[in-house]
Every structure is written in C-alpha cells, then in structure tokens.
Amino acid sequence: MAETHDRPPEQFTIRLRRYDPGSGEAAYWDEHTVELEPHRSVLEAILQARDRFDGSIGIRCSCRQAICGSCGVRVNGEPSLACHTHLDAAKQGADGGVIEIEPMGNMPVIKDLIVDMDAVHWKKIQRVTPWLLAKQPVPEREYLVSRESMVDVTQTMACIQCGACVSDCLAMEVDPGFIGPAALAKAYRFVGDPRDDQHFARLNDLAQDPQGIFDCTHCFKCVEACPKDVNPMGQIMRLRRVATADFHIVDRNNGERHEAAFAGLVKDNGLLWEAELLPRSYGGNSWFGKFHPAAAKEMLSSLPAILRALVRGKVTPMGALKPHKIPSADLKAVQGIYEKVDGREDRYELNLYVVGEDEEGPQAEGAPAAATAGATATTEHDGQAPAAPESPEGSADT
Amino acid sequence: MKVAYWPGCVSRGFTPELHGSMAKVAPLLDIELVELDRACCTGAGVIAEHNQELADTLNARTFALAQRVEGAEMMMNICSTCQGAQSECQQRLDANAEYRTHVNSTLAAEGLSYEKGLTNKNFLWLLVEEIGLDSLRSRVTRPLANLRVGPFYGCYIVRPRERLGIDQEHPRDGYLHQVIEALGGTVIDYAGMRKCCGFPIITMNKEASLKQAGRHLGDAVDAEADCLVTPCPLCHLNLDLQQPLAETAVGRSLDMPILHLPQLVGLALGLDPKDLGLNRHVVRPTSVIDWSASVVAAAA
C-alpha cells in the first residue's frame, strides 16, 4: 500500500456528462485534465475540476469514504461510488484512457451528475414500509431475538442507499413502476426480522403488485452494481421463496404458478417441458392447467409466435405434446432428491455473504455444525421467529 | 478434446437446432461430446428460487455424473442460463466442505458424489480458452466477410463477474466479440448487447418482457446489424420465437435474424445453413443465407 501511496501525481483526463434541464440546452460532454496521485478517487478528480476550472459542475458528495452513499455516478458506464473508485483503476477501464463520468440511470437528472433520488429511489423505499411493524405487546425493554435471525438480515442492512442498483436495473428500464432492487432488499430486511408482525401482509402486498417481487428479470445487474455486496436480487429471490413456500401466496402475476410448474415439470420429467410450462404458469400446475381460461387467453395472444414456429418446423406438434424425459432409473433418483430435500420441513440455505469461503483443504467429515454459522434453516415462516441454524444434516436438536 | 457435454433442456426442446448444430460443429473443432443424458434440468434459477438446496443437489448430481465421464477434460454446456445456474450452485458447493458433504449425503443413495473443483465451461469459453482463436481462425473455410454480426450476451454468462471467473486474464464478457472477429465477421456494438432479453418474466409481465426484447432488437437494427448471435437458447426464444410479438410491443418492424453460437461457427467452418437448422428459425435468417450463397458462389 505504502508503495502505491508514494506514487507522484499524474494527469488524468475526465469526461463529464453535463446537463442543466432548466437551461433549455441539450446535454453535452465536458473534458478536464486534473493532476492527482493515482490512488486518489474519481470524486477527488471531479472536485478538483470544479475547484480549478468550472465552479458550475454539479456533483453531490459528503463523507468521501463510501459510507454516506451520496456520490453514486456511472464511471465508464458502470454504476460506482465516485469516492470509492480509484483513478488508476478507472483509467485502466476507460476507452482511450479518458475516464467517462455520467449521472446514474433510471432517475431524472437535476443537474450534471446529480440525479433526483427523491423522485425514484426514496419513493420506492417508502413503498415497502421501511420500518418495523412490531409484534404486540412491545416488550418494556429490548426484544430478545436469536443472534442467527439477525445475522440473516445483516446483508440487507449493509445498504447505504446510494441508488447504484436502481441506476442499472434492467426491469426498471422498461417498466419504471417496478419497485426495484433497493426497495425490495429493504423489504427483506423486515420480512426476515422476527420482531416484525406483518410478514404475510408485506409479502402478499409485494407478490400481488404487478410491479413487485415477480417483476424482477433476474439479470444480476444490481448484484454487480452494489458497492456493499447487498445482493439485492438474491434478497428478491428470498422474498419469493418465503412468499410461495412458507406463506403459500398465490399471486395474480403467475409468479407462484410459474415456480410450481417449473419445479413440478422437472420432477415429473427430469427435463423442462417448455410447451407445458407456459399454459401451466397461467392455468395452474397440472395437465389440466392449459384448459384454464387464463391459459387459453394467453395461448391465443401467443398465436402469432406459435403458428410461425409450427410453420417453420421449429416446434413440431408431437414435440410440443410429448415431454422429453431422462431415463427412468435417473428420473427415479431425481424424484428421490425432490422427496428428501423438498419434502423436508426446514429449508437449508447457505449464504456465502455470512459464511464466507472455506480455507483451502477439505474439512474433516463430521466437523461441528457450528462451522456453518450463517446457514439458515428456515422453518415454516408463520410470523414466528425463524429457527436457529441447525446442523446441515437437518436434525432439529442441534 | 473430450468433454462431458450438458446440452440443457431447451436445446432439445424448443431450439433443437442448437443441439443439432453443436453436434455438427464439434467434430470440426476436434471436440468429442459425451452427452450427459442422465442429468436433469439445472433449474434455470427458478428451482433455486423455490428451494436452494434442491437446486444445489440436482446440479451436484450432474457435476458428479460429469466427473465420472472417463477421459473428459471438463464439462461443457451450450446454454448461458445453464452456465449461470450451475455456476451459482457450484460456488456454494465449492465454498463450503460441510455443505458439500451434506449434499453428497443425498447423492449417496445413487452412489454418486461431487468432488470440489469441476471445470464447467460454456461452448463460448471453451472456444476461446481451449480451442483458441488462432486455431479457430485456421479452421475457417468461409470467412464471414461483410457480415455485420451483433453479439447478444444476455445476463447469465456475464454477471456476476466474480462467480463466472471474468477478469483481465479471462475477459469472458468480450469473447463473442473475439469469436465474431476470428470468424471474419464485423462486430456491431449496440446498447442492448449485455442486457436482459426479458425471457425470465415472460409469464409474469409479458409487456415488459417483450419490450426488453424489442428494444434490444431495435438497437441492433439501428446499428445496421445483419444478425445477432447468442450463446443462450432462452434469449433465442425471446429474441426469435417471440419476435413477432416483440414487434407489436415496441411498435416497429424488426426482422432481425438470431443465430445460436454453434450455427455462426458452423457457417464459417463451411457447413450448410440447412444442416445447421437455420431454416428452423421464426425469423428467416435471409441476410445470412444470402451471404452464404454469395460467398459460396464467389468461391466457385
């Protein structure tokens, strides 16, 4: 580190996206060359350009140490905290060595690099009731909860509300009403909190909302964007899991049906049977699903695609009517796995954010289960506190 | 090289031309495919969403089967979504010995066991890292001259970078670019090339799903691409099969042919477009077929 810090100042060229909606002028690029040590941050470069060359450059910042979440921008197209991005690294990833800095996406620009977080990000955060709706009666002193149940929500608590995930959300890009990664990660913060009394109501609300948990396209953009490893998409998947598996919420967006149909078809055939997946996602997870009015309506609306696929020989009627299967002995083995794992009352989840990775070298078999602290066995989530982590063998008496 | 080959479900279902073209291309690249026909669906992230341990166990079973293929150097898949779903499960299995032991205890019923450290590469990665671009170039008999190809990476094979082993040494999120160039084509960059095709929400929010597909296709049309190439059959479903509906969703005509990666490779290696199943697509790859014919004519 010392060596890095000893490096003398160098010149860096930054290219800023400038825009003042009030001016009536179009957005434009503005280049400045600053002089700073390579380990300094992109934020420092912007501030130097503002101090030395143009006092009108708009940038929001406060703590300068990746805690306050104020200076979210796009550096070379990637969402980043300006204060947390070193100049040498940014230059390395820059086209032609010129570091490109733009405001975050999916939010309106107030000026230059400052976006309107209130209009999008904070509004969505408010949408999920981001506070504890405490179980009654509230204890006179503190709530007593298991350490493990709070460890489970620490990942979402690491969020600094910088909006980087919102900036790059691909679902929001086409559907601005999508509640989005930051707010849904925040929702899990309370759904996973044993002190909260409204787990069902929260989940039902977010599952039934057409722009809720089932509107996420699973693109991993938020996972990449987050500077704090919150894994918003992972939290959305956990919300889905708790909503469907524990609370049996059947939503009107086909989310639960799609999941049930997918898992069911793989259990029945070993492989996915796409021709059945679509109608069952609308009409319910059985062979009769396709005769449900909702499925019929969907098939009708897809007719232009289906007909062309048939004409082109892409899909044959027999191919659509008959599933492809794996050999029966293997199917039996797969079904055995379903029965053992899916049939177990407690789900066993491994969160690497909490557990971390093993040191090199395999652990001895039969090592104490405590080594997997952070693996949560989620019991039937009926508003009761989740069970403490248990042995991976599934025994409940650890 | 010999590989334990996982074709996935969709390549044997709604995009049979993918599995078919891979089988045709493999011998030309000296790849011996040993098909994992006993393995089950990866779950595409949906089974993991339902029950994480279930997805991990089903995929551990596939990994264990792959490890038993004698002489296989690694496992190979031809589906980005499979790669993403498998990499996620493998990351958990490899990270924690105790969890692995637990999962293996379920597999023990079948006498199977997964040992940490399987190499599992999508055909795209294998092409660049194992076959090598120089070797690929040397095998091209019909360079894709004047063909403007837009890469469509999709999501599962480019994010998250760390899990997928993408770094400066392995710039896997740029491999489609490299392969198109090695085959003699012209790479067309456009805004949507690493964005989501929309497929995962086609049953939940059809309008948004088709808008995503339509928008990226429109970007490619505006950038004057002749066709797109993708390593993901699910992207292919939304971009090709659903293209007539995507056109309605974005209110413009698109007519953009979508090729599977082995099809593009096969064309440059001299295979017949029909043998590669190019006649099976919903959007006729007219630009590609015309091009092939013209090159063949020129060569003759």
XYZ file of C-alpha atoms in Angstrom, chain B residues 58 145 290 298:
4
model
C -29.743 -31.619 -8.516
C -16.720 -11.354 -44.721
C -27.917 -14.772 -48.905
C -17.738 -16.328 -55.226
